[in-house]
Amino acid sequence: MKKRWKGIMTVAASLALAGVLTACNTAASSGAGSDGNTAGNSSDSGGSTSSTVTVAAITSLTSSISDLGVPGYQAEELAINQINASGGLLGKKIKLIKFDDAAQPNLGAQYADTAILKDHVNAVFGPVSSAVAAAIEPIAAQNHTLVFFHTSNDISLTTTGFTKYAFQVTPNTNMESTAIALLFKKEGWTKIATISPNYSYGHDTIANFLKMLTKLGVHYTLVSQQWPQLGTTDYSSYISTILSKHPQAVFSPVFGGDLVTFAKQGIQYGMFQKTNFVSMMDPTVLEALGSQAPVGAWGYSRAPFFAIHTSDMTNFINAYKQAYNQYPDAWAILAYSAVQTWEYGVKQADSFDPDKVADALSGATVPTVRGDIKIDPSTHQAEVGEWVGQVAKSSQYPFAIWNHITYFSPSQIMSTGQ
C-alpha cells in the first residue's frame, strides 16, 4: 500500500509542479488519465470522441488538505474503472483526467478553463476547498458543463452561486453546523468556544452554528473564537487561549491534515480531557493519529463507512480496499457517490447532453453507495444527513473509530438549518 500511495503522491507532486510552471506561461493543462499517464493539453488528452467521453477531477492532490483530495480521486478512479469494466456508459468508455489545484482558487479556475475548453470534458468532480469550488462554478456554468461538488460544501455554492449545471452531494455548511448545534443542545453545553479555518467555509459554518443554537433555544456564552489560517503548523497560542477560558465544549471545523496537526498539539496541553472537543475526527484523521487518537473526543462525518450498514457499502469497502489497500474515508465515499450521481443522470437522460442530464437530476432520487439521495430541484443540494459519535478504541479496525453514534437525518438538519 505504501508503495502505491507513494507512487500516487509522486505523480501528484509532479503535476502540481507542472501546474505552477504552466501558470506562469500558458494555460496548458497538467493532468493524467485514469491509467495514471500524463495527459497534457487538449491535443493529446483526446476530449470526447465517438467512443470515449472525458471527465475531470479537479482537486487538491498536494497541500495540507491533500488527504481529502487523494482518496476522493481514488474513489472517482474506482467508479470510472467499474463503469468501463461493465461495458461503459451509453456504449462509451469513460476517461478520467486529473488536475491538482493545490487548494489554490487561481489554479482551480485555470484548470477548469483547460478541462472544459481544451479537453472538452463532459463533467467535473471535486474540489476540496470551497474557495476553489467558487472559482470553478461560474466557469462551468458559462460553458454549460456539469460540476459535482462532493467535498467543498459552502452553502453559497447552491444558493447565491446556484447554476443549473452544479450539484452538491454532501451536506452544506448550514446542514453540517445545524447537526453540531443539535448535538450541543442534546448534551447541554452552553459555555462554548470555536476554532475554525479563516476563509468562507469556516466563517459560514460558525455563523450558522451560532445562529442555530439561538434558534434551538440554547442560551450559550461564547468565551472564545479563533480563526487560524488554512495550513497553520503551530496551534499552541490558539489552544492555550481557548483553554484559559475553560469552555464546556469547543466546536472546530478544522479538518484533514490541519486537524491532525492540531490534535497532536492539543494532546500536549491535555485539551481533550479538559473540554468536550467536537471536530471532523473521521477515519482519515483517526488513522493518521493512530495510538494518539483522543478517546472521548467527539467526531462528525458526512459518511463514516463504519456507521453505514448496507450491502452496497460493504461491496464498496471491499472494492476500495482491494484497489488501494486501505479503508475508504468519507471523502472517498462522497466522491464515489458523485460519479454515481452523474452516471444516473446520463442514464436517465439517455444522453451526455449537459442540459438534459441536469434536467434529469433536478428533483431526482438517486441510488448511491450511501443509499438513495434526493436532489432538491431548487438548489441541486442533495438531501443527506450527518453522523456524530465519540472516538473510541476498536478491536475490529487498525485505528480508532466511534461509539455512541447519532445520525441526524436530512429532515432534522435541512428543515431547521436552511
Coordinates of C-alpha atoms in Angstrom, one line a residue:
M1 CA 0.0 0.0 0.0
K2 CA 2.7 2.4 0.9
K3 CA 4.5 1.9 -2.4
R4 CA 1.3 2.6 -4.4
W5 CA 0.5 5.6 -2.2
K6 CA 4.0 6.9 -2.6
G7 CA 3.6 6.5 -6.4
I8 CA 0.3 8.4 -6.4
M9 CA 1.8 11.2 -4.4
T10 CA 4.9 11.3 -6.6
V11 CA 2.7 11.8 -9.7
A12 CA 0.6 14.3 -7.8
A13 CA 3.6 16.3 -6.8
S14 CA 4.9 16.3 -10.4
L15 CA 1.5 17.5 -11.6
A16 CA 1.5 20.3 -9.0
L17 CA 4.9 21.4 -10.1
A18 CA 3.9 21.3 -13.7
G19 CA 0.7 23.3 -12.9
V20 CA 2.7 26.0 -11.1
L21 CA 5.1 26.3 -14.1
T22 CA 2.3 26.4 -16.7
A23 CA 0.5 29.1 -14.6
C24 CA 3.5 31.3 -15.3
N25 CA 3.4 30.7 -19.0
T26 CA 0.4 29.3 -20.9
A27 CA -2.9 27.8 -19.9
A28 CA -1.7 24.3 -20.9
S29 CA -3.1 21.7 -18.6
S30 CA -1.4 19.3 -16.2
G31 CA -3.5 16.1 -16.0
A32 CA -3.4 12.4 -16.1
G33 CA -5.7 9.7 -17.4
S34 CA -7.2 7.1 -15.1
D35 CA -4.3 4.9 -16.1
G36 CA -2.0 7.4 -14.4
N37 CA -0.3 8.6 -17.5
T38 CA 0.2 12.4 -18.0
A39 CA -2.5 13.7 -20.4
G40 CA -1.1 17.1 -21.2
N41 CA -3.3 19.6 -23.0
S42 CA -6.3 19.0 -25.3
S43 CA -4.1 18.0 -28.3
D44 CA -3.2 14.7 -26.7
S45 CA -5.7 14.2 -23.9
G46 CA -8.3 13.5 -26.5
G47 CA -11.5 15.0 -25.1
S48 CA -14.7 13.3 -26.1
T49 CA -14.8 11.1 -29.2
S50 CA -17.3 8.8 -30.8
S51 CA -16.2 6.0 -28.4
T52 CA -14.9 7.9 -25.4
V53 CA -16.2 10.6 -23.0
T54 CA -13.8 12.5 -20.9
V55 CA -14.5 13.8 -17.3
A56 CA -12.2 15.6 -15.0
A57 CA -11.2 15.5 -11.3
I58 CA -10.1 18.9 -10.1
T59 CA -9.0 18.5 -6.5
S60 CA -6.2 19.0 -4.0
L61 CA -3.6 16.3 -4.5
T62 CA -0.9 18.4 -2.7
S63 CA -1.2 21.0 0.2
S64 CA -2.3 20.4 3.8
I65 CA -5.7 19.2 2.6
S66 CA -4.4 16.6 0.1
D67 CA -5.5 13.8 2.5
L68 CA -9.1 14.7 1.5
G69 CA -8.3 15.1 -2.2
V70 CA -6.3 11.9 -2.8
P71 CA -8.9 9.4 -1.5
G72 CA -11.6 11.4 -3.4
Y73 CA -9.7 11.0 -6.6
Q74 CA -9.0 7.3 -6.0
A75 CA -12.8 6.7 -5.5
E76 CA -13.6 8.5 -8.7
E77 CA -11.0 6.4 -10.5
L78 CA -12.5 3.3 -9.0
A79 CA -16.0 4.3 -10.1
I80 CA -14.9 5.1 -13.6
N81 CA -13.0 1.8 -13.9
Q82 CA -16.1 -0.1 -12.7
I83 CA -18.3 1.7 -15.3
N84 CA -15.8 0.8 -18.1
A85 CA -15.4 -2.8 -16.9
S86 CA -19.2 -3.2 -17.1
G87 CA -19.3 -2.1 -20.7
G88 CA -19.1 1.7 -20.4
L89 CA -21.9 4.3 -20.2
L90 CA -24.3 4.5 -23.1
G91 CA -21.8 2.4 -25.1
K92 CA -18.9 4.8 -24.5
K93 CA -15.8 4.3 -22.4
I94 CA -15.2 7.0 -19.8
K95 CA -11.7 8.6 -19.5
L96 CA -10.8 10.4 -16.3
I97 CA -8.2 13.2 -16.2
K98 CA -7.0 14.9 -13.1
F99 CA -5.7 18.3 -12.1
D100 CA -4.0 19.3 -8.8
D101 CA -5.4 22.7 -7.7
A102 CA -3.1 22.6 -4.6
A103 CA -6.0 24.3 -2.7
Q104 CA -5.4 27.5 -4.8
P105 CA -8.5 29.1 -6.4
N106 CA -6.5 30.6 -9.3
L107 CA -5.2 27.1 -10.2
G108 CA -8.7 25.7 -9.9
A109 CA -10.0 28.3 -12.3
Q110 CA -7.1 27.8 -14.7
Y111 CA -7.7 24.0 -14.8
A112 CA -11.4 24.4 -15.2
D113 CA -10.7 26.5 -18.3
T114 CA -8.3 23.9 -19.6
A115 CA -10.5 20.9 -18.8
I116 CA -13.6 22.5 -20.4
L117 CA -12.2 24.4 -23.3
K118 CA -9.3 22.2 -24.4
D119 CA -10.1 18.8 -23.0
H120 CA -13.8 19.2 -23.7
V121 CA -14.8 17.3 -20.5
N122 CA -18.4 16.4 -20.0
A123 CA -18.3 16.8 -16.2
V124 CA -16.0 18.0 -13.4
F125 CA -15.8 16.3 -10.0
G126 CA -14.3 18.0 -6.9
P127 CA -12.7 20.1 -5.4
V128 CA -11.8 20.0 -1.7
S129 CA -11.7 23.7 -1.0
S130 CA -14.9 25.8 -1.2
A131 CA -12.8 28.7 -2.4
V132 CA -11.6 26.6 -5.3
A133 CA -15.2 25.5 -5.9
A134 CA -16.4 29.1 -6.1
A135 CA -13.8 29.8 -8.7
I136 CA -14.7 26.7 -10.8
E137 CA -18.5 27.1 -10.6
P138 CA -19.1 30.1 -12.9
I139 CA -16.7 28.8 -15.5
A140 CA -18.6 25.5 -15.7
A141 CA -21.9 27.4 -15.9
Q142 CA -20.7 29.8 -18.6
N143 CA -19.6 26.8 -20.7
H144 CA -22.7 24.6 -19.9
T145 CA -20.5 21.9 -18.2
L146 CA -21.7 19.8 -15.3
V147 CA -19.9 20.1 -12.0
F148 CA -20.4 17.8 -9.0
F149 CA -19.2 19.1 -5.6
H150 CA -18.5 16.2 -3.2
T151 CA -16.1 17.7 -0.6
S152 CA -16.3 21.5 -0.7
N153 CA -19.6 22.4 0.8
D154 CA -20.0 26.2 1.4
I155 CA -23.7 26.9 1.2
S156 CA -23.2 29.7 -1.3
L157 CA -22.4 27.1 -4.0
T158 CA -26.0 26.1 -4.2
T159 CA -27.7 29.4 -3.1
T160 CA -26.2 32.7 -4.2
G161 CA -23.9 30.8 -6.6
F162 CA -26.6 28.4 -7.9
T163 CA -26.4 27.4 -11.5
K164 CA -28.3 24.7 -13.4
Y165 CA -25.1 22.8 -14.0
A166 CA -23.8 22.5 -10.4
F167 CA -24.8 19.7 -8.0
Q168 CA -23.9 19.2 -4.3
V169 CA -23.9 15.7 -2.9
T170 CA -22.5 16.5 0.6
P171 CA -24.2 18.3 3.5
N172 CA -23.6 22.0 3.1
T173 CA -22.1 24.3 5.8
N174 CA -25.5 25.1 7.2
M175 CA -26.7 21.5 7.3
E176 CA -23.4 20.3 8.9
S177 CA -23.3 23.1 11.5
T178 CA -27.0 22.5 12.3
A179 CA -26.2 18.9 13.2
I180 CA -23.5 20.1 15.6
A181 CA -25.9 22.7 17.1
L182 CA -28.4 19.8 17.7
L183 CA -25.5 17.9 19.5
F184 CA -24.7 20.8 21.7
K185 CA -28.3 21.2 22.7
K186 CA -28.6 17.4 23.4
E187 CA -25.5 17.4 25.6
G188 CA -26.5 20.7 27.4
W189 CA -23.2 22.5 26.5
T190 CA -23.7 26.3 27.0
K191 CA -20.2 27.7 27.8
I192 CA -18.6 27.3 24.4
A193 CA -15.6 28.2 22.2
T194 CA -14.9 27.8 18.5
I195 CA -11.8 27.5 16.3
S196 CA -12.3 27.5 12.5
P197 CA -10.3 28.0 9.3
N198 CA -10.2 31.6 8.3
Y199 CA -12.0 31.5 5.0
S200 CA -15.6 31.3 3.7
Y201 CA -16.2 27.7 4.7
G202 CA -15.0 28.3 8.3
H203 CA -16.8 31.6 8.7
D204 CA -20.1 30.4 7.2
T205 CA -20.0 27.2 9.3
I206 CA -19.5 29.1 12.6
A207 CA -22.0 31.8 11.8
N208 CA -24.8 29.2 11.1
F209 CA -23.8 27.1 14.2
L210 CA -24.3 30.1 16.5
K211 CA -27.5 31.1 14.7
M212 CA -28.9 27.6 15.1
L213 CA -28.0 27.5 18.8
T214 CA -30.1 30.6 19.3
K215 CA -32.9 29.2 17.1
L216 CA -32.9 26.0 19.1
G217 CA -33.3 27.9 22.4
V218 CA -29.7 27.3 23.7
H219 CA -28.7 30.2 25.9
Y220 CA -25.0 29.9 25.3
T221 CA -22.0 32.0 26.3
L222 CA -19.3 32.3 23.7
V223 CA -16.0 32.6 25.6
S224 CA -13.5 32.4 22.6
Q225 CA -13.4 32.4 18.8
Q226 CA -10.2 31.6 17.0
W227 CA -9.5 31.8 13.2
P228 CA -6.3 30.1 12.2
Q229 CA -5.2 30.2 8.5
L230 CA -5.5 27.1 6.4
G231 CA -2.2 25.2 6.7
T232 CA -1.3 26.5 10.1
T233 CA 1.5 24.5 11.7
D234 CA 1.6 25.9 15.2
Y235 CA -1.7 26.0 17.1
S236 CA -0.2 26.4 20.6
S237 CA -1.4 30.0 21.0
Y238 CA -4.9 29.1 19.9
I239 CA -5.1 26.1 22.2
S240 CA -3.8 28.0 25.3
T241 CA -6.2 30.9 24.7
I242 CA -9.2 28.5 24.4
L243 CA -8.2 26.5 27.5
S244 CA -7.7 29.7 29.5
K245 CA -11.4 30.4 29.1
H246 CA -12.5 26.9 30.4
P247 CA -15.2 26.2 27.9
Q248 CA -17.5 23.2 28.4
A249 CA -17.2 22.4 24.7
V250 CA -15.3 23.5 21.6
F251 CA -16.7 23.3 18.0
S252 CA -13.9 23.1 15.4
P253 CA -14.5 22.7 11.7
V254 CA -10.7 22.4 11.2
F255 CA -10.2 19.3 9.0
G256 CA -7.7 17.0 7.3
G257 CA -4.0 17.4 7.9
D258 CA -4.6 20.6 9.8
L259 CA -6.8 18.7 12.3
V260 CA -4.1 16.1 12.7
T261 CA -1.6 18.8 13.5
F262 CA -4.0 20.5 15.9
A263 CA -4.9 17.2 17.7
K264 CA -1.2 16.3 18.2
Q265 CA -0.5 19.7 19.7
G266 CA -3.8 19.6 21.8
I267 CA -2.7 16.3 23.4
Q268 CA 0.3 18.1 24.8
Y269 CA -2.0 20.6 26.5
G270 CA -4.4 17.9 27.8
M271 CA -7.1 19.6 25.7
F272 CA -9.2 16.5 25.2
Q273 CA -9.5 15.8 28.9
K274 CA -10.3 19.5 29.8
T275 CA -13.2 20.1 27.4
N276 CA -15.6 18.4 25.0
F277 CA -13.9 18.8 21.6
V278 CA -16.1 18.4 18.5
S279 CA -14.4 18.2 15.2
M280 CA -14.2 16.2 11.9
M281 CA -12.5 13.2 13.6
D282 CA -13.2 10.8 10.7
P283 CA -11.2 7.7 9.7
T284 CA -8.7 9.9 7.7
V285 CA -7.7 11.8 10.9
L286 CA -8.1 8.8 13.3
E287 CA -5.8 6.6 11.1
A288 CA -3.2 9.4 10.9
L289 CA -3.3 9.8 14.7
G290 CA -3.0 6.1 15.4
S291 CA -2.5 5.4 19.0
Q292 CA -2.7 9.1 19.8
A293 CA -6.3 9.3 18.8
P294 CA -8.1 11.3 21.6
V295 CA -10.5 8.8 23.0
G296 CA -13.7 10.6 24.2
A297 CA -13.4 13.5 21.8
W298 CA -16.4 14.0 19.5
G299 CA -16.3 13.4 15.8
Y300 CA -18.7 14.3 13.0
S301 CA -18.7 13.0 9.5
R302 CA -20.6 13.2 6.3
A303 CA -20.2 9.4 5.5
P304 CA -18.4 7.2 8.0
F305 CA -18.1 3.8 6.5
F306 CA -18.3 2.0 9.9
A307 CA -21.8 3.5 10.5
I308 CA -23.5 2.7 7.2
H309 CA -24.5 -1.0 7.3
T310 CA -25.7 -1.8 3.7
S311 CA -24.6 -4.4 1.2
D312 CA -23.7 -1.7 -1.3
M313 CA -21.4 -0.1 1.3
T314 CA -19.8 -3.4 2.1
N315 CA -19.2 -4.1 -1.6
F316 CA -17.6 -0.6 -2.0
I317 CA -15.4 -1.1 1.1
N318 CA -14.2 -4.4 -0.3
A319 CA -13.5 -3.0 -3.8
Y320 CA -11.7 0.1 -2.4
K321 CA -9.6 -2.0 -0.1
Q322 CA -8.7 -4.3 -2.9
A323 CA -7.7 -1.4 -5.1
Y324 CA -5.8 0.8 -2.6
N325 CA -5.2 -1.5 0.4
Q326 CA -6.9 0.9 2.8
Y327 CA -10.4 1.6 4.2
P328 CA -12.4 4.3 2.4
D329 CA -12.9 7.5 4.3
A330 CA -15.9 9.9 3.9
W331 CA -14.1 11.8 1.2
A332 CA -13.8 8.6 -0.9
I333 CA -17.4 7.6 -0.3
L334 CA -18.7 11.1 -1.2
A335 CA -16.6 11.2 -4.4
Y336 CA -17.8 7.8 -5.4
S337 CA -21.4 8.8 -5.0
A338 CA -20.8 12.0 -7.0
V339 CA -19.7 9.8 -10.0
Q340 CA -22.8 7.6 -9.4
T341 CA -25.0 10.7 -9.5
W342 CA -23.6 11.8 -12.9
E343 CA -23.9 8.2 -14.2
Y344 CA -27.5 8.0 -13.1
G345 CA -28.3 11.4 -14.7
V346 CA -26.7 10.3 -18.0
K347 CA -28.7 7.0 -18.0
Q348 CA -32.0 8.8 -17.1
A349 CA -31.4 11.4 -19.8
D350 CA -30.2 8.7 -22.3
S351 CA -27.7 11.3 -23.3
F352 CA -24.5 13.1 -22.3
D353 CA -26.0 16.4 -23.1
P354 CA -25.4 18.6 -20.0
D355 CA -28.7 20.3 -20.2
K356 CA -30.6 17.0 -20.5
V357 CA -28.6 15.4 -17.6
A358 CA -29.1 18.4 -15.4
D359 CA -32.9 18.3 -16.1
A360 CA -32.9 14.6 -15.3
L361 CA -31.2 15.0 -12.0
S362 CA -33.1 18.0 -10.8
G363 CA -35.6 16.6 -8.2
A364 CA -34.5 13.0 -8.8
T365 CA -33.9 10.4 -6.2
V366 CA -30.5 8.9 -7.0
P367 CA -29.4 5.4 -5.8
T368 CA -25.9 5.7 -4.4
V369 CA -23.5 3.8 -2.1
R370 CA -24.8 5.9 0.8
G371 CA -28.4 4.9 -0.1
D372 CA -31.0 6.9 -2.1
I373 CA -30.4 10.7 -2.1
K374 CA -32.9 13.2 -3.4
I375 CA -31.7 16.2 -5.3
D376 CA -33.5 19.4 -4.3
P377 CA -34.8 20.9 -7.6
S378 CA -34.5 24.5 -6.5
T379 CA -30.8 24.3 -5.3
H380 CA -29.4 21.0 -6.5
Q381 CA -28.4 20.3 -2.9
A382 CA -28.7 16.6 -2.1
E383 CA -30.9 15.8 0.9
V384 CA -28.4 13.9 3.1
G385 CA -27.7 13.6 6.8
E386 CA -24.7 13.9 9.2
W387 CA -23.2 11.4 11.7
V388 CA -21.7 12.3 15.1
G389 CA -20.0 10.0 17.7
Q390 CA -17.3 9.7 20.3
V391 CA -13.8 8.5 19.5
A392 CA -13.2 5.0 20.9
K393 CA -10.6 2.3 20.5
S394 CA -11.6 -0.6 18.2
S395 CA -10.7 -4.2 18.1
Q396 CA -12.2 -4.5 14.6
Y397 CA -10.1 -1.9 12.8
P398 CA -6.4 -0.9 13.0
F399 CA -7.4 2.6 14.1
A400 CA -9.9 4.2 16.5
I401 CA -13.5 4.7 15.3
W402 CA -16.5 5.9 17.2
N403 CA -19.1 4.7 19.7
H404 CA -22.4 6.4 20.8
I405 CA -23.1 7.2 17.2
T406 CA -26.1 9.5 16.4
Y407 CA -27.4 10.1 12.8
F408 CA -29.1 13.5 12.2
S409 CA -31.4 13.0 9.2
P410 CA -31.9 15.4 6.3
S411 CA -35.3 16.4 7.7
Q412 CA -33.6 17.4 11.0
I413 CA -30.7 19.4 9.5
M414 CA -32.5 20.9 6.4
S415 CA -35.9 21.9 7.8
T416 CA -34.3 23.9 10.7
G417 CA -30.9 24.8 9.1
Q418 CA -31.8 26.4 5.8

